[in-house]
Amino acid sequence: MTMRQTAKFFALSRSDRALVLRAVAPLIAMRAAMWTLTFARVSRIADAMSRPMRILAAGGRPSPDRIAWAVRVASRVVPDGSNCLVRALATGIMLKRYDYPSELKIGVMKPVGGRLEAHAWLESGGIVVIGDFQLDRYVPMVAPDAVAR
């Protein structure tokens, strides 16, 4: 963390600092899991980490946008924390901890003459919370269990 980042962090309100710190563990866990495990195992770990937490009276319940902001801020100090899938998974964990619904979306695109590209984002209540980056270029993949229904 640079001196400037440290100064900005301590300039935040107490509740924002606490929220950013709460976002670090899910980011680290998801990044480490993505390096070493299958996606199915990563999903199970994310579910296990998503238990609702007691809302602290001082900080209250942050909005989904504020949670996504905290994940973006914390991702700057986690190695490869800016990966879209890592951010989406960590944001999903945080949202569920505060009892918000969330849905992970993964889309793919193949640029003309290019290689296949993928992008992950997270929605809560049908609204993109994190990963809103050129979503019109990606075709969302459908989960295998959704196709079988």
XYZ file of N, CA and C in Angstrom, residues 20-82:
189
model
N -14.363 -1.731 3.948
C -13.237 -2.071 3.068
C -12.445 -3.234 3.665
N -12.194 -3.181 4.959
C -11.450 -4.274 5.601
C -12.229 -5.590 5.537
N -13.560 -5.528 5.668
C -14.376 -6.741 5.549
C -14.336 -7.321 4.141
N -14.025 -6.510 3.149
C -13.968 -6.978 1.760
C -12.642 -7.664 1.426
N -11.623 -7.442 2.221
C -10.307 -8.006 1.916
C -10.311 -9.533 1.989
N -10.871 -10.107 3.028
C -10.843 -11.567 3.200
C -11.536 -12.305 2.053
N -12.750 -11.904 1.639
C -13.362 -12.597 0.494
C -12.535 -12.462 -0.790
N -11.918 -11.305 -0.995
C -11.073 -11.130 -2.174
C -9.871 -12.068 -2.148
N -9.200 -12.119 -1.023
C -8.032 -13.000 -0.903
C -8.453 -14.455 -1.060
N -9.535 -14.830 -0.399
C -9.998 -16.221 -0.474
C -10.383 -16.607 -1.900
N -11.104 -15.737 -2.588
C -11.531 -16.058 -3.956
C -10.339 -16.078 -4.909
N -9.385 -15.163 -4.720
C -8.205 -15.162 -5.583
C -7.398 -16.438 -5.369
N -7.153 -16.799 -4.127
C -6.388 -18.015 -3.838
C -7.133 -19.250 -4.344
N -8.427 -19.299 -4.143
C -9.219 -20.449 -4.596
C -9.191 -20.554 -6.120
N -9.283 -19.431 -6.810
C -9.274 -19.455 -8.275
C -7.926 -19.937 -8.814
N -6.858 -19.706 -8.093
C -5.530 -20.160 -8.509
C -5.381 -21.668 -8.369
N -6.096 -22.258 -7.386
C -5.781 -23.637 -7.012
C -6.904 -24.647 -7.166
N -8.139 -24.222 -7.303
C -9.272 -25.150 -7.261
C -10.148 -25.054 -8.508
N -11.019 -26.028 -8.652
C -12.006 -25.983 -9.733
C -13.058 -24.927 -9.395
N -13.784 -24.485 -10.419
C -14.803 -23.467 -10.178
C -15.906 -24.000 -9.269
N -16.243 -25.273 -9.365
C -17.271 -25.861 -8.500
C -16.861 -25.742 -7.028
N -15.594 -26.009 -6.743
C -15.102 -25.895 -5.354
C -15.068 -24.433 -4.913
N -14.677 -23.556 -5.826
C -14.655 -22.124 -5.516
C -16.069 -21.657 -5.163
N -17.057 -22.099 -5.916
C -18.453 -21.730 -5.648
C -18.910 -22.215 -4.276
N -18.513 -23.429 -3.910
C -18.888 -23.959 -2.592
C -18.232 -23.144 -1.472
N -16.993 -22.746 -1.683
C -16.310 -21.922 -0.682
C -17.015 -20.568 -0.566
N -17.365 -19.979 -1.704
C -18.073 -18.690 -1.683
C -19.397 -18.820 -0.937
N -20.116 -19.912 -1.172
C -21.381 -20.128 -0.458
C -21.143 -20.244 1.049
N -20.101 -20.973 1.421
C -19.797 -21.142 2.848
C -19.423 -19.817 3.507
N -18.783 -18.932 2.750
C -18.374 -17.632 3.291
C -19.515 -16.615 3.304
N -20.659 -16.971 2.734
C -21.749 -16.026 2.520
C -22.806 -16.021 3.612
N -22.503 -16.589 4.744
C -23.492 -16.612 5.824
C -23.818 -15.181 6.247
N -25.116 -14.879 6.395
C -25.486 -13.518 6.818
C -24.844 -13.165 8.154
N -24.430 -11.924 8.246
C -23.803 -11.461 9.480
C -24.744 -10.552 10.238
N -24.490 -10.424 11.508
C -25.259 -9.506 12.333
C -24.885 -8.089 11.906
N -25.887 -7.301 11.611
C -25.617 -5.927 11.156
C -25.266 -5.074 12.365
N -24.095 -4.469 12.292
C -23.641 -3.650 13.398
C -24.409 -2.344 13.427
N -24.879 -1.965 14.589
C -25.699 -0.758 14.727
C -24.959 0.493 14.265
N -23.668 0.580 14.542
C -22.909 1.792 14.200
C -22.820 2.002 12.700
N -22.526 0.933 11.974
C -22.357 1.069 10.536
C -23.638 0.842 9.769
N -24.595 0.165 10.380
C -25.834 -0.143 9.690
C -25.611 -1.107 8.542
N -26.561 -1.159 7.662
C -26.517 -2.053 6.502
C -26.122 -1.232 5.276
N -24.924 -1.454 4.741
C -24.513 -0.682 3.557
C -25.320 -1.092 2.330
N -25.456 -0.190 1.398
C -26.180 -0.474 0.156
C -25.337 -1.397 -0.723
N -25.971 -2.088 -1.679
C -25.191 -2.905 -2.614
C -24.116 -2.100 -3.341
N -24.417 -0.864 -3.714
C -23.416 -0.025 -4.379
C -22.224 0.258 -3.469
N -22.500 0.479 -2.191
C -21.412 0.767 -1.251
C -20.564 -0.476 -1.023
N -21.200 -1.637 -0.997
C -20.464 -2.896 -0.861
C -19.549 -3.087 -2.069
N -20.079 -2.856 -3.269
C -19.261 -2.990 -4.488
C -18.110 -1.986 -4.467
N -18.370 -0.771 -3.994
C -17.303 0.220 -3.866
C -16.197 -0.308 -2.951
N -16.569 -0.886 -1.810
C -15.585 -1.402 -0.860
C -14.755 -2.524 -1.487
N -15.393 -3.384 -2.272
C -14.660 -4.461 -2.944
C -13.686 -3.877 -3.951
N -14.119 -2.868 -4.717
C -13.212 -2.231 -5.689
C -12.011 -1.604 -4.982
N -12.248 -0.932 -3.862
C -11.156 -0.303 -3.118
C -10.211 -1.369 -2.580
N -10.752 -2.385 -1.948
C -9.917 -3.446 -1.366
C -9.167 -4.223 -2.441
N -9.753 -4.342 -3.627
C -9.106 -5.126 -4.693
C -7.799 -4.497 -5.169
N -7.591 -3.235 -4.855
C -6.350 -2.555 -5.265
C -5.131 -3.057 -4.498
N -5.358 -3.665 -3.340
C -4.224 -4.121 -2.532
C -4.102 -5.645 -2.496
N -5.008 -6.343 -3.158
C -4.948 -7.801 -3.228
C -4.336 -8.186 -4.572
N -3.290 -8.993 -4.577
C -2.691 -9.391 -5.859
C -3.724 -10.011 -6.799
N -3.822 -9.463 -7.994
C -4.782 -9.890 -9.014
C -6.230 -9.759 -8.541
N -6.440 -8.878 -7.560
C -7.782 -8.652 -7.026
C -8.704 -7.921 -7.977
N -8.163 -7.346 -9.032
C -8.997 -6.627 -9.989
C -9.598 -7.556 -11.044
